[in-house]
Amino acid sequence: MAEIIPLPTKARPSREPEPLWRDALGDRLRRLRHERGERLADTADRAGVSPQYLSEIERGLKEPSSEMIAAVAGALEVTLIELTAGVVDDLRSRAAERAVVGCRVTYALAA
Protein backbone atom coordinates (compact mmCIF):
# COMPACT_ATOMS: atom_id res chain seq x y z
CA MET A 1 0.00 0.00 0.00
CA ALA A 2 1.39 3.40 -0.97
CA GLU A 3 2.20 5.87 1.76
CA ILE A 4 0.29 9.13 1.61
CA ILE A 5 2.63 12.09 1.84
CA PRO A 6 1.05 15.47 2.53
CA LEU A 7 1.76 18.24 0.07
CA PRO A 8 4.05 20.96 1.40
CA THR A 9 2.31 24.13 2.48
CA LYS A 10 3.64 27.64 2.49
CA ALA A 11 5.17 28.50 5.81
CA ARG A 12 3.51 31.58 7.23
CA PRO A 13 5.31 33.68 9.76
CA SER A 14 3.66 33.41 13.14
CA ARG A 15 1.46 36.40 13.80
CA GLU A 16 -1.74 37.14 15.58
CA PRO A 17 -4.82 35.84 13.79
CA GLU A 18 -6.98 38.17 11.79
CA PRO A 19 -10.15 39.30 13.57
CA LEU A 20 -13.34 37.50 12.70
CA TRP A 21 -15.96 39.34 10.65
CA ARG A 22 -18.52 38.94 13.43
CA ASP A 23 -16.15 40.63 15.92
CA ALA A 24 -15.45 43.55 13.59
CA LEU A 25 -19.16 43.89 12.78
CA GLY A 26 -20.09 43.85 16.46
CA ASP A 27 -17.47 46.49 17.29
CA ARG A 28 -18.78 48.75 14.51
CA LEU A 29 -22.42 48.32 15.55
CA ARG A 30 -21.61 49.12 19.18
CA ARG A 31 -19.62 52.20 18.14
CA LEU A 32 -22.50 53.45 15.97
CA ARG A 33 -24.97 52.91 18.79
CA HIS A 34 -22.75 54.74 21.28
CA GLU A 35 -22.23 57.63 18.85
CA ARG A 36 -26.01 58.00 18.75
CA GLY A 37 -26.12 57.94 22.55
CA GLU A 38 -28.57 55.04 22.53
CA ARG A 39 -29.20 52.28 25.01
CA LEU A 40 -29.02 48.70 23.82
CA ALA A 41 -32.76 48.28 24.48
CA ASP A 42 -33.67 51.29 22.30
CA THR A 43 -31.76 50.07 19.26
CA ALA A 44 -32.89 46.47 19.76
CA ASP A 45 -36.52 47.55 19.99
CA ARG A 46 -36.36 49.45 16.69
CA ALA A 47 -34.52 46.55 15.03
CA GLY A 48 -37.09 44.03 16.25
CA VAL A 49 -34.57 41.92 18.18
CA SER A 50 -34.11 41.30 21.87
CA PRO A 51 -31.55 43.41 23.75
CA GLN A 52 -29.77 40.17 24.69
CA TYR A 53 -29.45 39.15 21.04
CA LEU A 54 -28.14 42.59 20.04
CA SER A 55 -25.66 42.43 22.91
CA GLU A 56 -24.43 39.05 21.67
CA ILE A 57 -24.05 40.44 18.14
CA GLU A 58 -22.05 43.41 19.46
CA ARG A 59 -19.78 41.11 21.47
CA GLY A 60 -19.15 38.88 18.44
CA LEU A 61 -20.90 35.88 19.98
CA LYS A 62 -23.53 35.51 17.24
CA GLU A 63 -23.31 35.12 13.48
CA PRO A 64 -26.36 37.21 12.55
CA SER A 65 -28.21 36.58 9.30
CA SER A 66 -28.15 39.21 6.60
CA GLU A 67 -31.74 40.07 7.54
CA MET A 68 -30.70 40.71 11.17
CA ILE A 69 -27.74 42.82 10.09
CA ALA A 70 -30.03 44.86 7.83
CA ALA A 71 -32.55 45.33 10.66
CA VAL A 72 -29.90 46.57 13.09
CA ALA A 73 -28.32 48.80 10.44
CA GLY A 74 -31.73 50.28 9.69
CA ALA A 75 -32.34 50.89 13.39
CA LEU A 76 -29.04 52.79 13.49
CA GLU A 77 -30.01 54.69 10.32
CA VAL A 78 -27.10 53.44 8.22
CA THR A 79 -27.24 51.51 4.96
CA LEU A 80 -25.71 48.08 4.55
CA ILE A 81 -23.14 49.64 2.23
CA GLU A 82 -22.16 52.23 4.87
CA LEU A 83 -22.00 49.58 7.58
CA THR A 84 -19.96 47.17 5.45
CA ALA A 85 -17.59 49.92 4.31
CA GLY A 86 -17.09 50.93 7.95
CA VAL A 87 -16.26 47.36 8.96
CA VAL A 88 -13.81 47.08 6.05
CA ASP A 89 -12.17 50.37 7.08
CA ASP A 90 -11.82 49.07 10.65
CA LEU A 91 -10.24 45.83 9.41
CA ARG A 92 -7.83 47.76 7.18
CA SER A 93 -6.82 49.98 10.11
CA ARG A 94 -6.15 46.93 12.27
CA ALA A 95 -4.09 45.33 9.50
CA ALA A 96 -2.06 48.52 9.07
CA GLU A 97 -1.44 48.70 12.82
CA ARG A 98 -0.23 45.08 12.83
CA ALA A 99 2.07 45.83 9.88
CA VAL A 100 3.60 48.84 11.67
CA VAL A 101 4.18 46.80 14.83
CA GLY A 102 5.72 44.02 12.73
CA CYS A 103 8.10 46.49 11.06
CA ARG A 104 9.13 47.91 14.44
CA VAL A 105 9.89 44.42 15.73
CA THR A 106 11.93 43.65 12.61
CA TYR A 107 13.92 46.86 12.95
CA ALA A 108 14.48 46.23 16.66
CA LEU A 109 15.78 42.73 15.94
CA ALA A 110 18.06 44.05 13.20
CA ALA A 111 19.61 46.69 15.48
PDB file of C-alpha atoms in Angstrom:
ATOM      1  CA  MET A   1       0.000   0.000   0.000  1.00  0.00           C
ATOM      2  CA  ALA A   2       1.387   3.400  -0.972  1.00  0.00           C
ATOM      3  CA  GLU A   3       2.198   5.875   1.756  1.00  0.00           C
ATOM      4  CA  ILE A   4       0.287   9.132   1.607  1.00  0.00           C
ATOM      5  CA  ILE A   5       2.630  12.089   1.840  1.00  0.00           C
ATOM      6  CA  PRO A   6       1.051  15.469   2.526  1.00  0.00           C
ATOM      7  CA  LEU A   7       1.763  18.239   0.072  1.00  0.00           C
ATOM      8  CA  PRO A   8       4.047  20.964   1.397  1.00  0.00           C
ATOM      9  CA  THR A   9       2.310  24.131   2.477  1.00  0.00           C
ATOM     10  CA  LYS A  10       3.644  27.641   2.493  1.00  0.00           C
ATOM     11  CA  ALA A  11       5.171  28.502   5.809  1.00  0.00           C
ATOM     12  CA  ARG A  12       3.510  31.580   7.228  1.00  0.00           C
ATOM     13  CA  PRO A  13       5.312  33.677   9.761  1.00  0.00           C
ATOM     14  CA  SER A  14       3.662  33.413  13.138  1.00  0.00           C
ATOM     15  CA  ARG A  15       1.462  36.397  13.795  1.00  0.00           C
ATOM     16  CA  GLU A  16      -1.737  37.141  15.577  1.00  0.00           C
ATOM     17  CA  PRO A  17      -4.818  35.836  13.792  1.00  0.00           C
ATOM     18  CA  GLU A  18      -6.979  38.174  11.792  1.00  0.00           C
ATOM     19  CA  PRO A  19     -10.149  39.296  13.568  1.00  0.00           C
ATOM     20  CA  LEU A  20     -13.343  37.504  12.699  1.00  0.00           C
ATOM     21  CA  TRP A  21     -15.958  39.340  10.654  1.00  0.00           C
ATOM     22  CA  ARG A  22     -18.517  38.943  13.432  1.00  0.00           C
ATOM     23  CA  ASP A  23     -16.152  40.625  15.920  1.00  0.00           C
ATOM     24  CA  ALA A  24     -15.453  43.554  13.588  1.00  0.00           C
ATOM     25  CA  LEU A  25     -19.160  43.890  12.780  1.00  0.00           C
ATOM     26  CA  GLY A  26     -20.085  43.855  16.460  1.00  0.00           C
ATOM     27  CA  ASP A  27     -17.474  46.491  17.290  1.00  0.00           C
ATOM     28  CA  ARG A  28     -18.782  48.747  14.512  1.00  0.00           C
ATOM     29  CA  LEU A  29     -22.424  48.325  15.549  1.00  0.00           C
ATOM     30  CA  ARG A  30     -21.611  49.119  19.177  1.00  0.00           C
ATOM     31  CA  ARG A  31     -19.620  52.199  18.138  1.00  0.00           C
ATOM     32  CA  LEU A  32     -22.502  53.449  15.966  1.00  0.00           C
ATOM     33  CA  ARG A  33     -24.972  52.911  18.794  1.00  0.00           C
ATOM     34  CA  HIS A  34     -22.754  54.740  21.283  1.00  0.00           C
ATOM     35  CA  GLU A  35     -22.234  57.628  18.848  1.00  0.00           C
ATOM     36  CA  ARG A  36     -26.008  58.003  18.750  1.00  0.00           C
ATOM     37  CA  GLY A  37     -26.124  57.936  22.550  1.00  0.00           C
ATOM     38  CA  GLU A  38     -28.566  55.035  22.528  1.00  0.00           C
ATOM     39  CA  ARG A  39     -29.199  52.280  25.006  1.00  0.00           C
ATOM     40  CA  LEU A  40     -29.020  48.702  23.819  1.00  0.00           C
ATOM     41  CA  ALA A  41     -32.762  48.284  24.477  1.00  0.00           C
ATOM     42  CA  ASP A  42     -33.666  51.292  22.300  1.00  0.00           C
ATOM     43  CA  THR A  43     -31.761  50.070  19.257  1.00  0.00           C
ATOM     44  CA  ALA A  44     -32.893  46.469  19.765  1.00  0.00           C
ATOM     45  CA  ASP A  45     -36.524  47.546  19.989  1.00  0.00           C
ATOM     46  CA  ARG A  46     -36.360  49.452  16.687  1.00  0.00           C
ATOM     47  CA  ALA A  47     -34.523  46.550  15.027  1.00  0.00           C
ATOM     48  CA  GLY A  48     -37.085  44.029  16.252  1.00  0.00           C
ATOM     49  CA  VAL A  49     -34.572  41.919  18.185  1.00  0.00           C
ATOM     50  CA  SER A  50     -34.112  41.305  21.872  1.00  0.00           C
ATOM     51  CA  PRO A  51     -31.548  43.406  23.752  1.00  0.00           C
ATOM     52  CA  GLN A  52     -29.774  40.168  24.694  1.00  0.00           C
ATOM     53  CA  TYR A  53     -29.447  39.152  21.042  1.00  0.00           C
ATOM     54  CA  LEU A  54     -28.137  42.586  20.043  1.00  0.00           C
ATOM     55  CA  SER A  55     -25.658  42.431  22.910  1.00  0.00           C
ATOM     56  CA  GLU A  56     -24.428  39.054  21.666  1.00  0.00           C
ATOM     57  CA  ILE A  57     -24.046  40.444  18.144  1.00  0.00           C
ATOM     58  CA  GLU A  58     -22.053  43.414  19.461  1.00  0.00           C
ATOM     59  CA  ARG A  59     -19.783  41.109  21.475  1.00  0.00           C
ATOM     60  CA  GLY A  60     -19.147  38.879  18.436  1.00  0.00           C
ATOM     61  CA  LEU A  61     -20.903  35.880  19.982  1.00  0.00           C
ATOM     62  CA  LYS A  62     -23.528  35.505  17.242  1.00  0.00           C
ATOM     63  CA  GLU A  63     -23.307  35.116  13.475  1.00  0.00           C
ATOM     64  CA  PRO A  64     -26.355  37.206  12.548  1.00  0.00           C
ATOM     65  CA  SER A  65     -28.205  36.585   9.301  1.00  0.00           C
ATOM     66  CA  SER A  66     -28.148  39.214   6.605  1.00  0.00           C
ATOM     67  CA  GLU A  67     -31.743  40.071   7.544  1.00  0.00           C
ATOM     68  CA  MET A  68     -30.700  40.712  11.169  1.00  0.00           C
ATOM     69  CA  ILE A  69     -27.736  42.823  10.088  1.00  0.00           C
ATOM     70  CA  ALA A  70     -30.032  44.857   7.830  1.00  0.00           C
ATOM     71  CA  ALA A  71     -32.546  45.326  10.659  1.00  0.00           C
ATOM     72  CA  VAL A  72     -29.904  46.570  13.091  1.00  0.00           C
ATOM     73  CA  ALA A  73     -28.319  48.800  10.439  1.00  0.00           C
ATOM     74  CA  GLY A  74     -31.734  50.284   9.694  1.00  0.00           C
ATOM     75  CA  ALA A  75     -32.337  50.891  13.393  1.00  0.00           C
ATOM     76  CA  LEU A  76     -29.037  52.786  13.487  1.00  0.00           C
ATOM     77  CA  GLU A  77     -30.014  54.690  10.316  1.00  0.00           C
ATOM     78  CA  VAL A  78     -27.105  53.445   8.217  1.00  0.00           C
ATOM     79  CA  THR A  79     -27.239  51.511   4.964  1.00  0.00           C
ATOM     80  CA  LEU A  80     -25.715  48.082   4.554  1.00  0.00           C
ATOM     81  CA  ILE A  81     -23.138  49.639   2.234  1.00  0.00           C
ATOM     82  CA  GLU A  82     -22.165  52.226   4.868  1.00  0.00           C
ATOM     83  CA  LEU A  83     -21.998  49.576   7.580  1.00  0.00           C
ATOM     84  CA  THR A  84     -19.961  47.172   5.453  1.00  0.00           C
ATOM     85  CA  ALA A  85     -17.590  49.923   4.315  1.00  0.00           C
ATOM     86  CA  GLY A  86     -17.087  50.926   7.948  1.00  0.00           C
ATOM     87  CA  VAL A  87     -16.258  47.360   8.961  1.00  0.00           C
ATOM     88  CA  VAL A  88     -13.807  47.084   6.053  1.00  0.00           C
ATOM     89  CA  ASP A  89     -12.169  50.374   7.085  1.00  0.00           C
ATOM     90  CA  ASP A  90     -11.823  49.067  10.650  1.00  0.00           C
ATOM     91  CA  LEU A  91     -10.237  45.832   9.412  1.00  0.00           C
ATOM     92  CA  ARG A  92      -7.828  47.762   7.179  1.00  0.00           C
ATOM     93  CA  SER A  93      -6.819  49.977  10.108  1.00  0.00           C
ATOM     94  CA  ARG A  94      -6.146  46.933  12.271  1.00  0.00           C
ATOM     95  CA  ALA A  95      -4.089  45.334   9.498  1.00  0.00           C
ATOM     96  CA  ALA A  96      -2.064  48.525   9.065  1.00  0.00           C
ATOM     97  CA  GLU A  97      -1.436  48.703  12.823  1.00  0.00           C
ATOM     98  CA  ARG A  98      -0.233  45.084  12.830  1.00  0.00           C
ATOM     99  CA  ALA A  99       2.073  45.832   9.881  1.00  0.00           C
ATOM    100  CA  VAL A 100       3.598  48.838  11.674  1.00  0.00           C
ATOM    101  CA  VAL A 101       4.180  46.803  14.832  1.00  0.00           C
ATOM    102  CA  GLY A 102       5.721  44.018  12.733  1.00  0.00           C
ATOM    103  CA  CYS A 103       8.100  46.486  11.065  1.00  0.00           C
ATOM    104  CA  ARG A 104       9.129  47.907  14.442  1.00  0.00           C
ATOM    105  CA  VAL A 105       9.889  44.422  15.731  1.00  0.00           C
ATOM    106  CA  THR A 106      11.928  43.651  12.614  1.00  0.00           C
ATOM    107  CA  TYR A 107      13.921  46.864  12.946  1.00  0.00           C
ATOM    108  CA  ALA A 108      14.479  46.233  16.657  1.00  0.00           C
ATOM    109  CA  LEU A 109      15.776  42.732  15.938  1.00  0.00           C
ATOM    110  CA  ALA A 110      18.063  44.050  13.196  1.00  0.00           C
ATOM    111  CA  ALA A 111      19.613  46.689  15.481  1.00  0.00           C
TER     112      ALA A 111
END
